[in-house]
Amino acid sequence: MTPKQELIVVGAGLAGSEAAWQAAQRGLRVQLYEMRPTISTGAHQTGDLAELVCSNSLGSMLPDRASGVLQNELRRLDSMLLECAEAAALPAGSALAVDRAVFARLVTARIESHPNIEIRRQEVTRIPPGPAIIASGPLTSTSLSNAIAALTGEEHLHFYDAIAPIVSLESVHMGIAFRASRFGRGEQEQGDYINCPFTQAEYETFVAELVSAERIQLRDFEREIEMGVKARAHHFFEGCLPIEIMARRGNQALAFGPMRPVGLTDPRSGKRPYAVVQLRQDNLAGSLYNLVGFQTNLTFPEQKRVFRMIPGLKEAEFVRYGQMHRNTFVAAPKVLLPTLQFRRRADLFFAGQITGVEGYLGNVATGLLAGWNAARRLQGQAPLTLPVTTMLGALCHYITHADLADFQPMKANFGILPPLATRSRMGRRERARAYAERARLDLDHFLEEL
Ligand SMILES: Cc1cc2nc3c(=O)[nH]c(=O)nc-3n(C[C@H](O)[C@H](O)[C@H](O)COP(=O)(O)OP(=O)(O)OC[C@H]3O[C@@H](n4cnc5c(N)ncnc54)[C@H](O)[C@@H]3O)c2cc1C
């Protein structure tokens, strides 16, 4: 009998638990390392595997929502964590919300009883020299973070997220907002930015609401965010200050900072606006735009309320809210392949939030692919790149092809999928259904061809 191939998985969170399961199901002998409960992350509260640190929702189950598409793909690919989530589901309308404790206990029991998995409750402080998956999450321990930084190069490991909100282009009112680059010096003829112009009265009302809006309580380890963020190893810079903190420095702080209107003329008035919020393209398809300089720590409902006061964003659809929290993630466009392999070491995989994929479901999904691909590689088969028209394939493609200079984590959304082939005009929902159907057919076809 040939001895089983061995794989180390670091971190038994969402990605690591799914990765270990997938590899073990394919016959690998897996050592799954988890530092909790001996060493805490500061956010987890138990020693259970796959503990959800915050919300208990895994997103909408509707088949024409991005999270619904990803859930269907996970189901099709036999995700163990999705099965546990469905078993731990609570009534929550169309959302897949779970009882956190039941969910984590179910996952823990499944992993503990798998004959091919051995759980080791121990911190990993070095990159394993043999076949391994790093799934240590956004709160990776310091020693391992240092080891990853040494592997990738310090400039390719990020420690904090200073994320600005992202809105969908189709929800921006282009009768109010206008395209232009400052002083007409852009790359695109029509202007690189979408500009939301303010009158003085609109600006003053907006700033007053911004400084008094409710903020998320910062955890101890995140307090330095208030001072300016350590966005990359050894670099603190003020550009990452939350917008509401900057606004507190004085009524004109934003008008002379991220909202300065210089070099811009509002085509409706023919004049320079009093202030502007600029929106910058966020994905290749040009369907998503981020609010430049608007990294924030406001609660999500407050972001929706206050940022919808920006002229042109009254009906804005927020694809992602701004966030500021500790988040360890590698510069995936530089160091990873869409198979989730480390570019310079084919037997080393990354999975979960540390790849730059955001959100519970996306983290489970990258764990699934990493576990599957690690098994394939150890069993002499080529690791797989999923079709970019599937949600999981698009996520892996996005993180490995995004612009490195502005790389920020991304969750499942339709904006990262390639445009549909059809030229016919469709409403938002109809288009979402078409994306979902294409993703389903392409994944089926891909699996049949294997
Ligand atoms: C505070 C916070 C709140 C969040 N809230 C949400 C939310 O509401 N909804 C959402 O969709 N996403 C949320 N996220 C983002 C993300 O989806 C979750 O963090 C998710 O759990 C990440 O999955 P993961 O498997 O990559 O990491 P985790 O689930 O964190 O798993 C990583 C595991 O690795 C272990 N570990 C770390 N270092 C080592 C080491 N050196 N050796 C051994 N083990 C180690 C950790 O203890 C942990 O168990 C949040 C993130 C944070 C930080």
Short mmCIF file of C-alpha atoms and ligand atoms in Angstrom, two decimals:
data_model
loop_
_atom_site.label_atom_id
_atom_site.label_comp_id
_atom_site.label_asym_id
_atom_site.label_seq_id
_atom_site.Cartn_x
_atom_site.Cartn_y
_atom_site.Cartn_z
CA MET A 1 0.00 0.00 0.00
CA THR A 2 1.38 3.49 -0.85
CA PRO A 3 1.61 5.80 2.18
CA LYS A 4 -0.83 8.71 2.13
CA GLN A 5 0.52 12.08 1.03
CA GLU A 6 0.82 14.60 3.87
CA LEU A 7 -0.45 18.15 3.90
CA ILE A 8 -0.19 20.84 6.58
CA VAL A 9 -3.03 23.35 6.90
CA VAL A 10 -2.36 26.39 9.07
CA GLY A 11 -5.46 27.87 10.71
CA ALA A 12 -8.75 26.10 11.35
CA GLY A 13 -11.06 29.01 10.58
CA LEU A 14 -13.48 29.07 7.68
CA ALA A 15 -10.95 28.55 4.91
CA GLY A 16 -8.63 26.16 6.76
CA SER A 17 -11.43 23.86 7.96
CA GLU A 18 -12.89 23.58 4.45
CA ALA A 19 -9.43 23.14 2.91
CA ALA A 20 -8.49 20.38 5.37
CA TRP A 21 -11.79 18.59 4.74
CA GLN A 22 -11.48 18.72 0.95
CA ALA A 23 -7.92 17.45 1.00
CA ALA A 24 -8.74 14.70 3.50
CA GLN A 25 -11.77 13.59 1.47
CA ARG A 26 -9.42 13.14 -1.50
CA GLY A 27 -7.20 10.82 0.51
CA LEU A 28 -4.50 13.13 1.88
CA ARG A 29 -3.37 12.86 5.49
CA VAL A 30 -3.85 16.36 6.92
CA GLN A 31 -2.31 18.01 9.94
CA LEU A 32 -4.53 20.97 10.78
CA TYR A 33 -2.86 23.53 13.06
CA GLU A 34 -4.96 25.90 15.17
CA MET A 35 -3.48 28.18 17.83
CA ARG A 36 -6.76 28.78 19.67
CA PRO A 37 -7.68 28.44 22.50
CA THR A 38 -4.08 28.67 23.82
CA ILE A 39 -3.38 31.84 21.83
CA SER A 40 -6.23 34.19 21.02
CA THR A 41 -6.69 36.38 17.93
CA GLY A 42 -8.39 39.17 19.90
CA ALA A 43 -11.64 38.68 17.99
CA HIS A 44 -12.45 34.96 18.37
CA GLN A 45 -14.02 33.93 21.67
CA THR A 46 -13.90 30.14 21.68
CA GLY A 47 -11.60 27.29 20.74
CA ASP A 48 -14.11 25.95 18.20
CA LEU A 49 -13.09 25.58 14.60
CA ALA A 50 -14.72 27.87 12.00
CA GLU A 51 -15.92 30.38 14.56
CA LEU A 52 -17.73 33.32 12.93
CA VAL A 53 -16.21 36.43 14.49
CA CYS A 54 -18.98 38.92 13.86
CA SER A 55 -22.24 38.73 11.90
CA ASN A 56 -24.03 35.37 11.73
CA SER A 57 -25.13 35.85 8.14
CA LEU A 58 -23.60 34.14 5.12
CA GLY A 59 -25.53 36.41 2.79
CA SER A 60 -28.62 36.17 0.66
CA MET A 61 -29.69 32.75 -0.59
CA LEU A 62 -31.55 34.20 -3.57
CA PRO A 63 -30.10 32.59 -6.70
CA ASP A 64 -29.73 35.95 -8.48
CA ARG A 65 -27.63 37.52 -5.70
CA ALA A 66 -23.85 37.25 -5.71
CA SER A 67 -23.81 35.35 -2.40
CA GLY A 68 -26.58 33.07 -3.69
CA VAL A 69 -24.48 32.23 -6.75
CA LEU A 70 -21.48 31.45 -4.55
CA GLN A 71 -23.60 29.28 -2.25
CA ASN A 72 -24.82 27.30 -5.27
CA GLU A 73 -21.24 26.80 -6.43
CA LEU A 74 -20.19 25.66 -2.96
CA ARG A 75 -23.10 23.20 -2.89
CA ARG A 76 -22.17 21.88 -6.33
CA LEU A 77 -18.57 21.40 -5.15
CA ASP A 78 -19.62 19.55 -1.96
CA SER A 79 -18.59 22.14 0.59
CA MET A 80 -18.68 20.70 4.09
CA LEU A 81 -18.99 24.12 5.71
CA LEU A 82 -22.01 25.05 3.60
CA GLU A 83 -23.64 21.78 4.63
CA CYS A 84 -23.02 22.65 8.30
CA ALA A 85 -24.34 26.20 7.74
CA GLU A 86 -27.55 24.81 6.27
CA ALA A 87 -27.88 22.44 9.22
CA ALA A 88 -27.39 25.36 11.64
CA ALA A 89 -29.64 27.79 9.75
CA LEU A 90 -32.01 30.14 11.55
CA PRO A 91 -35.14 31.76 10.11
CA ALA A 92 -33.87 34.96 8.45
CA GLY A 93 -35.99 35.56 5.37
CA SER A 94 -33.91 35.07 2.26
CA ALA A 95 -30.58 35.23 4.12
CA LEU A 96 -28.54 32.21 5.19
CA ALA A 97 -28.12 33.13 8.86
CA VAL A 98 -26.78 30.53 11.27
CA ASP A 99 -26.60 29.83 14.96
CA ARG A 100 -22.89 30.59 15.34
CA ALA A 101 -22.27 28.16 18.19
CA VAL A 102 -24.13 25.28 16.51
CA PHE A 103 -22.35 25.95 13.21
CA ALA A 104 -18.87 25.97 14.78
CA ARG A 105 -19.63 22.85 16.84
CA LEU A 106 -20.88 20.97 13.76
CA VAL A 107 -17.75 21.85 11.79
CA THR A 108 -15.51 20.92 14.73
CA ALA A 109 -17.23 17.54 15.13
CA ARG A 110 -16.97 16.74 11.41
CA ILE A 111 -13.26 17.60 11.34
CA GLU A 112 -12.48 15.80 14.59
CA SER A 113 -14.10 12.61 13.38
CA HIS A 114 -12.40 12.54 9.97
CA PRO A 115 -9.91 9.66 9.95
CA ASN A 116 -7.46 11.57 7.72
CA ILE A 117 -7.30 14.76 9.80
CA GLU A 118 -5.23 15.32 12.90
CA ILE A 119 -5.85 18.62 14.74
CA ARG A 120 -2.83 20.18 16.43
CA ARG A 121 -3.59 22.98 18.88
CA GLN A 122 -0.42 24.90 18.35
CA GLU A 123 0.78 28.18 16.86
CA VAL A 124 2.73 27.84 13.63
CA THR A 125 5.56 30.36 13.57
CA ARG A 126 7.29 29.41 10.32
CA ILE A 127 6.24 28.62 6.80
CA PRO A 128 6.11 24.80 6.62
CA PRO A 129 8.88 23.49 4.35
CA GLY A 130 6.64 20.84 2.71
CA PRO A 131 3.17 20.89 1.05
CA ALA A 132 1.01 23.35 2.97
CA ILE A 133 -1.95 25.69 2.91
CA ILE A 134 -1.72 28.96 4.85
CA ALA A 135 -5.23 29.89 6.00
CA SER A 136 -4.41 31.87 9.13
CA GLY A 137 -6.88 34.64 8.40
CA PRO A 138 -7.03 38.40 8.87
CA LEU A 139 -5.71 38.12 12.42
CA THR A 140 -2.69 35.92 11.67
CA SER A 141 -0.34 35.74 14.68
CA THR A 142 2.64 38.07 14.73
CA SER A 143 5.32 35.40 14.36
CA LEU A 144 3.64 33.85 11.35
CA SER A 145 2.97 37.30 9.85
CA ASN A 146 6.69 37.99 10.10
CA ALA A 147 7.46 34.67 8.41
CA ILE A 148 4.99 35.45 5.60
CA ALA A 149 6.49 38.95 5.20
CA ALA A 150 9.95 37.38 4.89
CA LEU A 151 8.60 35.00 2.24
CA THR A 152 6.66 37.52 0.16
CA GLY A 153 8.80 40.59 0.81
CA GLU A 154 7.59 43.05 3.47
CA GLU A 155 5.98 45.34 0.94
CA HIS A 156 3.73 42.47 -0.14
CA LEU A 157 2.10 41.86 3.22
CA HIS A 158 -0.57 44.32 4.34
CA PHE A 159 -1.62 44.61 7.95
CA TYR A 160 -4.61 46.88 7.93
CA ASP A 161 -7.55 47.57 5.76
CA ALA A 162 -8.43 51.13 5.14
CA ILE A 163 -11.28 50.46 2.82
CA ALA A 164 -13.41 53.09 1.14
CA PRO A 165 -16.98 52.19 0.19
CA ILE A 166 -17.73 50.98 -3.33
CA VAL A 167 -20.90 51.82 -5.24
CA SER A 168 -22.27 50.36 -8.45
CA LEU A 169 -22.05 52.70 -11.43
CA GLU A 170 -25.65 52.14 -12.43
CA SER A 171 -26.83 53.51 -9.09
CA VAL A 172 -24.97 56.84 -9.56
CA HIS A 173 -27.15 59.71 -10.82
CA MET A 174 -25.15 60.90 -13.83
CA GLY A 175 -27.48 63.88 -14.31
CA ILE A 176 -25.81 65.32 -11.19
CA ALA A 177 -22.39 63.67 -11.11
CA PHE A 178 -20.07 64.26 -14.07
CA ARG A 179 -17.02 62.61 -15.58
CA ALA A 180 -13.75 64.57 -15.60
CA SER A 181 -10.10 64.40 -14.59
CA ARG A 182 -8.54 67.32 -12.73
CA PHE A 183 -7.35 69.94 -15.23
CA GLY A 184 -8.41 67.53 -18.00
CA ARG A 185 -5.23 65.54 -17.40
CA GLY A 186 -6.66 62.04 -17.40
CA GLU A 187 -5.98 58.97 -19.48
CA GLN A 188 -9.52 58.59 -20.77
CA GLU A 189 -10.99 61.26 -22.99
CA GLN A 190 -14.24 61.47 -21.06
CA GLY A 191 -12.34 61.78 -17.74
CA ASP A 192 -11.01 59.15 -15.35
CA TYR A 193 -13.22 60.09 -12.40
CA ILE A 194 -16.87 60.55 -11.66
CA ASN A 195 -17.23 63.75 -9.66
CA CYS A 196 -20.03 64.50 -7.24
CA PRO A 197 -20.25 68.31 -6.90
CA PHE A 198 -21.29 70.13 -3.69
CA THR A 199 -22.62 73.61 -3.13
CA GLN A 200 -21.38 75.31 0.06
CA ALA A 201 -24.66 74.61 1.86
CA GLU A 202 -24.59 70.92 0.83
CA TYR A 203 -20.98 70.64 1.96
CA GLU A 204 -21.64 72.15 5.38
CA THR A 205 -24.65 69.93 6.03
CA PHE A 206 -22.68 66.88 4.91
CA VAL A 207 -19.68 67.61 7.16
CA ALA A 208 -21.98 68.23 10.15
CA GLU A 209 -23.66 64.84 9.63
CA LEU A 210 -20.35 63.10 9.02
CA VAL A 211 -18.68 64.21 12.27
CA SER A 212 -21.72 63.32 14.39
CA ALA A 213 -22.48 59.96 12.74
CA GLU A 214 -22.21 56.75 14.75
CA ARG A 215 -18.89 54.94 14.52
CA ILE A 216 -17.94 51.29 15.10
CA GLN A 217 -16.23 50.87 18.46
CA LEU A 218 -12.58 50.17 17.82
CA ARG A 219 -10.94 47.22 19.48
CA ASP A 220 -7.76 47.73 21.48
CA PHE A 221 -5.52 46.49 18.72
CA GLU A 222 -7.16 48.86 16.28
CA ARG A 223 -6.82 52.08 18.24
CA GLU A 224 -3.76 53.17 16.35
CA ILE A 225 -6.06 53.56 13.36
CA GLU A 226 -7.13 56.81 15.01
CA MET A 227 -3.60 58.10 14.60
CA GLY A 228 -3.14 57.10 10.97
CA VAL A 229 -2.85 53.60 9.72
CA LYS A 230 0.06 51.27 9.46
CA ALA A 231 -1.03 50.23 6.02
CA ARG A 232 2.10 48.38 5.04
CA ALA A 233 4.99 47.06 7.07
CA HIS A 234 6.76 49.97 8.80
CA HIS A 235 4.76 52.64 6.98
CA PHE A 236 2.30 54.86 8.75
CA PHE A 237 0.61 57.39 6.59
CA GLU A 238 -2.08 59.95 7.10
CA GLY A 239 -3.74 59.16 3.80
CA CYS A 240 -5.46 56.32 5.63
CA LEU A 241 -7.12 58.44 8.31
CA PRO A 242 -10.85 57.76 8.51
CA ILE A 243 -12.74 60.51 6.70
CA GLU A 244 -14.81 61.34 9.79
CA ILE A 245 -11.65 61.86 11.88
CA MET A 246 -10.17 64.12 9.21
CA ALA A 247 -13.44 66.09 9.08
CA ARG A 248 -13.13 66.80 12.80
CA ARG A 249 -10.00 68.83 12.24
CA GLY A 250 -12.06 71.75 11.00
CA ASN A 251 -14.91 72.68 8.74
CA GLN A 252 -12.61 73.18 5.73
CA ALA A 253 -10.39 70.12 6.32
CA LEU A 254 -12.15 68.04 3.66
CA ALA A 255 -12.61 70.89 1.16
CA PHE A 256 -8.82 71.32 1.23
CA GLY A 257 -8.19 67.58 1.48
CA PRO A 258 -9.88 64.65 -0.27
CA MET A 259 -12.85 66.80 -1.35
CA ARG A 260 -10.85 69.62 -2.93
CA PRO A 261 -12.46 70.80 -6.17
CA VAL A 262 -9.39 72.24 -7.94
CA GLY A 263 -9.15 71.61 -11.66
CA LEU A 264 -12.81 70.61 -11.99
CA THR A 265 -15.72 72.41 -13.62
CA ASP A 266 -19.31 71.30 -13.13
CA PRO A 267 -20.83 71.18 -16.65
CA ARG A 268 -24.25 72.06 -15.25
CA SER A 269 -23.14 75.37 -13.71
CA GLY A 270 -20.00 75.99 -15.76
CA LYS A 271 -18.24 76.76 -12.44
CA ARG A 272 -15.90 75.10 -10.03
CA PRO A 273 -17.95 73.30 -7.35
CA TYR A 274 -17.44 74.22 -3.69
CA ALA A 275 -16.22 70.68 -3.00
CA VAL A 276 -16.34 67.28 -4.73
CA VAL A 277 -16.32 63.63 -3.87
CA GLN A 278 -14.47 61.75 -6.57
CA LEU A 279 -15.38 58.20 -7.55
CA ARG A 280 -12.64 56.06 -9.04
CA GLN A 281 -13.16 52.98 -11.20
CA ASP A 282 -12.67 49.87 -9.12
CA ASN A 283 -12.94 46.94 -11.52
CA LEU A 284 -11.92 46.22 -15.07
CA ALA A 285 -15.51 46.04 -16.26
CA GLY A 286 -16.03 49.63 -15.05
CA SER A 287 -19.19 48.71 -13.17
CA LEU A 288 -17.89 49.53 -9.66
CA TYR A 289 -16.51 52.80 -8.30
CA ASN A 290 -14.89 53.60 -4.95
CA LEU A 291 -15.21 56.87 -3.05
CA VAL A 292 -11.69 58.26 -3.16
CA GLY A 293 -10.25 59.00 0.29
CA PHE A 294 -13.40 57.85 2.06
CA GLN A 295 -11.97 55.08 4.22
CA THR A 296 -14.20 55.13 7.24
CA ASN A 297 -15.15 53.58 10.51
CA LEU A 298 -18.82 54.61 10.50
CA THR A 299 -21.36 51.85 11.10
CA PHE A 300 -22.77 50.43 7.88
CA PRO A 301 -26.28 52.00 8.29
CA GLU A 302 -24.66 55.37 8.98
CA GLN A 303 -22.50 55.07 5.86
CA LYS A 304 -25.62 54.44 3.84
CA ARG A 305 -27.43 57.40 5.41
CA VAL A 306 -24.60 59.94 5.33
CA PHE A 307 -22.94 59.00 2.03
CA ARG A 308 -26.30 59.05 0.26
CA MET A 309 -26.29 62.81 1.04
CA ILE A 310 -23.47 63.17 -1.49
CA PRO A 311 -24.99 64.80 -4.59
CA GLY A 312 -25.51 62.09 -7.20
CA LEU A 313 -25.46 59.24 -4.65
CA LYS A 314 -28.99 59.59 -3.29
CA GLU A 315 -29.90 56.13 -4.60
CA ALA A 316 -26.41 54.63 -4.37
CA GLU A 317 -26.13 50.88 -4.08
CA PHE A 318 -23.22 50.07 -1.75
CA VAL A 319 -21.48 46.97 -3.06
CA ARG A 320 -19.00 47.22 -0.20
CA TYR A 321 -18.99 49.45 2.86
CA GLY A 322 -15.88 51.17 4.12
CA GLN A 323 -14.05 49.44 6.94
CA MET A 324 -11.02 49.93 9.10
CA HIS A 325 -9.75 46.89 10.90
CA ARG A 326 -6.73 44.79 11.26
CA ASN A 327 -6.47 42.58 8.24
CA THR A 328 -3.43 40.63 7.23
CA PHE A 329 -3.43 39.87 3.53
CA VAL A 330 -0.79 39.25 0.92
CA ALA A 331 -0.41 41.25 -2.30
CA ALA A 332 -2.09 38.47 -4.25
CA PRO A 333 -1.69 40.11 -7.69
CA LYS A 334 2.06 39.84 -7.16
CA VAL A 335 2.49 36.60 -5.23
CA LEU A 336 -0.40 34.21 -6.01
CA LEU A 337 -1.75 32.31 -9.02
CA PRO A 338 -5.51 31.86 -9.65
CA THR A 339 -4.99 28.25 -8.49
CA LEU A 340 -4.15 29.86 -5.08
CA GLN A 341 -0.56 28.60 -5.32
CA PHE A 342 2.30 30.79 -4.20
CA ARG A 343 4.04 31.82 -7.41
CA ARG A 344 7.52 30.90 -6.21
CA ARG A 345 6.60 27.61 -4.50
CA ALA A 346 4.10 25.35 -6.24
CA ASP A 347 3.46 23.22 -3.12
CA LEU A 348 2.45 26.22 -1.01
CA PHE A 349 -1.14 27.48 -1.18
CA PHE A 350 -2.94 30.39 0.46
CA ALA A 351 -6.65 30.43 1.29
CA GLY A 352 -9.22 32.65 2.98
CA GLN A 353 -9.01 36.28 3.93
CA ILE A 354 -5.21 36.26 3.76
CA THR A 355 -5.49 36.01 -0.05
CA GLY A 356 -7.45 39.27 -0.20
CA VAL A 357 -10.84 37.61 -0.60
CA GLU A 358 -13.38 39.20 1.71
CA GLY A 359 -16.44 37.70 3.37
CA TYR A 360 -17.32 34.43 5.06
CA LEU A 361 -18.51 32.62 1.93
CA GLY A 362 -15.59 33.71 -0.23
CA ASN A 363 -13.22 32.50 2.45
CA VAL A 364 -14.89 29.10 2.63
CA ALA A 365 -14.79 28.91 -1.18
CA THR A 366 -11.08 29.69 -1.49
CA GLY A 367 -10.43 27.08 1.22
CA LEU A 368 -12.33 24.56 -0.87
CA LEU A 369 -10.31 25.32 -3.99
CA ALA A 370 -6.97 25.33 -2.14
CA GLY A 371 -7.73 21.94 -0.51
CA TRP A 372 -8.84 20.46 -3.82
CA ASN A 373 -5.82 21.84 -5.70
CA ALA A 374 -3.34 20.77 -3.01
CA ALA A 375 -4.74 17.23 -3.31
CA ARG A 376 -4.52 17.33 -7.09
CA ARG A 377 -0.94 18.50 -7.01
CA LEU A 378 0.16 15.87 -4.49
CA GLN A 379 -1.59 13.21 -6.56
CA GLY A 380 0.21 14.22 -9.76
CA GLN A 381 -2.57 16.25 -11.40
CA ALA A 382 -2.41 19.89 -12.45
CA PRO A 383 -4.13 22.34 -10.07
CA LEU A 384 -7.31 23.86 -11.45
CA THR A 385 -8.17 27.40 -12.48
CA LEU A 386 -11.95 27.77 -12.38
CA PRO A 387 -13.83 29.55 -15.20
CA VAL A 388 -13.75 33.29 -14.64
CA THR A 389 -17.51 33.39 -15.30
CA THR A 390 -18.13 31.50 -12.04
CA MET A 391 -18.18 33.54 -8.84
CA LEU A 392 -15.32 31.58 -7.27
CA GLY A 393 -13.32 31.69 -10.49
CA ALA A 394 -13.93 35.46 -10.75
CA LEU A 395 -12.79 36.03 -7.15
CA CYS A 396 -9.55 34.09 -7.74
CA HIS A 397 -9.05 35.95 -11.00
CA TYR A 398 -9.73 39.34 -9.41
CA ILE A 399 -7.27 38.95 -6.54
CA THR A 400 -4.52 37.73 -8.84
CA HIS A 401 -5.04 40.31 -11.61
CA ALA A 402 -6.11 43.48 -9.77
CA ASP A 403 -4.03 46.63 -9.91
CA LEU A 404 -1.30 46.06 -7.33
CA ALA A 405 -0.97 49.72 -6.33
CA ASP A 406 -4.55 49.94 -5.01
CA PHE A 407 -5.11 46.30 -4.13
CA GLN A 408 -7.81 45.90 -1.48
CA PRO A 409 -9.82 42.84 -0.44
CA MET A 410 -12.88 41.99 -2.53
CA LYS A 411 -16.01 40.04 -1.79
CA ALA A 412 -18.29 38.18 -4.19
CA ASN A 413 -20.22 40.56 -6.44
CA PHE A 414 -21.43 40.68 -10.04
CA GLY A 415 -19.07 43.54 -10.90
CA ILE A 416 -16.07 41.19 -10.98
CA LEU A 417 -17.64 38.87 -13.58
CA PRO A 418 -16.87 39.40 -17.27
CA PRO A 419 -19.68 41.25 -19.09
CA LEU A 420 -22.43 39.19 -20.71
CA ALA A 421 -22.12 38.47 -24.42
CA THR A 422 -25.58 39.84 -25.20
CA ARG A 423 -25.98 43.44 -26.36
CA SER A 424 -29.64 43.69 -25.43
CA ARG A 425 -30.54 46.14 -22.68
CA MET A 426 -31.43 44.45 -19.42
CA GLY A 427 -32.61 45.63 -16.02
CA ARG A 428 -30.36 45.02 -13.02
CA ARG A 429 -32.23 41.94 -11.80
CA GLU A 430 -32.51 40.41 -15.26
CA ARG A 431 -28.78 40.87 -15.76
CA ALA A 432 -28.06 39.29 -12.37
CA ARG A 433 -30.15 36.27 -13.35
CA ALA A 434 -28.22 36.00 -16.62
CA TYR A 435 -24.88 36.12 -14.73
CA ALA A 436 -26.12 33.46 -12.31
CA GLU A 437 -27.30 31.17 -15.09
CA ARG A 438 -24.05 31.55 -17.02
CA ALA A 439 -22.05 30.78 -13.86
CA ARG A 440 -24.11 27.64 -13.23
CA LEU A 441 -23.81 26.33 -16.79
CA ASP A 442 -20.07 27.09 -17.02
CA LEU A 443 -19.32 25.34 -13.74
CA ASP A 444 -21.36 22.30 -14.81
CA HIS A 445 -19.53 22.20 -18.12
CA PHE A 446 -16.15 22.59 -16.41
CA LEU A 447 -16.84 19.72 -14.01
CA GLU A 448 -18.10 17.45 -16.80
CA GLU A 449 -14.91 18.04 -18.76
CA LEU A 450 -12.63 17.11 -15.84
C1 LIG B 1 -13.21 41.71 13.45
C2 LIG B 1 -13.66 41.10 12.15
C3 LIG B 1 -15.01 41.02 11.83
C4 LIG B 1 -15.45 40.44 10.62
N1 LIG B 1 -16.78 40.37 10.37
C5 LIG B 1 -17.22 39.78 9.22
C6 LIG B 1 -18.62 39.66 8.95
O1 LIG B 1 -19.47 40.08 9.75
N2 LIG B 1 -19.01 39.07 7.78
C7 LIG B 1 -18.10 38.58 6.89
O2 LIG B 1 -18.51 38.05 5.86
N3 LIG B 1 -16.78 38.68 7.13
C8 LIG B 1 -16.31 39.27 8.26
N4 LIG B 1 -14.95 39.38 8.51
C9 LIG B 1 -14.00 38.97 7.46
C10 LIG B 1 -13.77 37.44 7.28
O3 LIG B 1 -14.83 36.93 6.51
C11 LIG B 1 -13.63 36.64 8.54
O4 LIG B 1 -12.56 37.15 9.26
C12 LIG B 1 -13.38 35.14 8.25
O5 LIG B 1 -13.45 34.43 9.44
C13 LIG B 1 -12.04 34.89 7.60
O6 LIG B 1 -11.88 33.52 7.34
P1 LIG B 1 -10.44 32.86 7.36
O7 LIG B 1 -10.62 31.39 7.31
O8 LIG B 1 -9.59 33.50 6.33
O9 LIG B 1 -9.82 33.29 8.77
P2 LIG B 1 -10.34 32.86 10.26
O10 LIG B 1 -11.74 32.39 10.21
O11 LIG B 1 -9.97 33.99 11.12
O12 LIG B 1 -9.40 31.62 10.55
C14 LIG B 1 -8.02 31.74 10.73
C15 LIG B 1 -7.62 30.83 11.88
O13 LIG B 1 -6.20 30.77 11.94
C16 LIG B 1 -5.80 30.77 13.29
N5 LIG B 1 -4.41 31.23 13.33
C17 LIG B 1 -3.92 32.48 13.10
N6 LIG B 1 -2.58 32.50 13.17
C18 LIG B 1 -2.20 31.20 13.42
C19 LIG B 1 -0.94 30.58 13.60
N7 LIG B 1 0.21 31.25 13.52
N8 LIG B 1 -0.90 29.25 13.87
C20 LIG B 1 -2.06 28.54 13.99
N9 LIG B 1 -3.29 29.09 13.84
C21 LIG B 1 -3.36 30.41 13.53
C22 LIG B 1 -6.81 31.67 13.96
O14 LIG B 1 -6.90 31.38 15.34
C23 LIG B 1 -8.09 31.33 13.22
O15 LIG B 1 -8.83 30.32 13.84
C24 LIG B 1 -14.50 39.94 9.70
C25 LIG B 1 -13.14 40.02 10.02
C26 LIG B 1 -12.72 40.59 11.22
C27 LIG B 1 -11.24 40.66 11.53
#
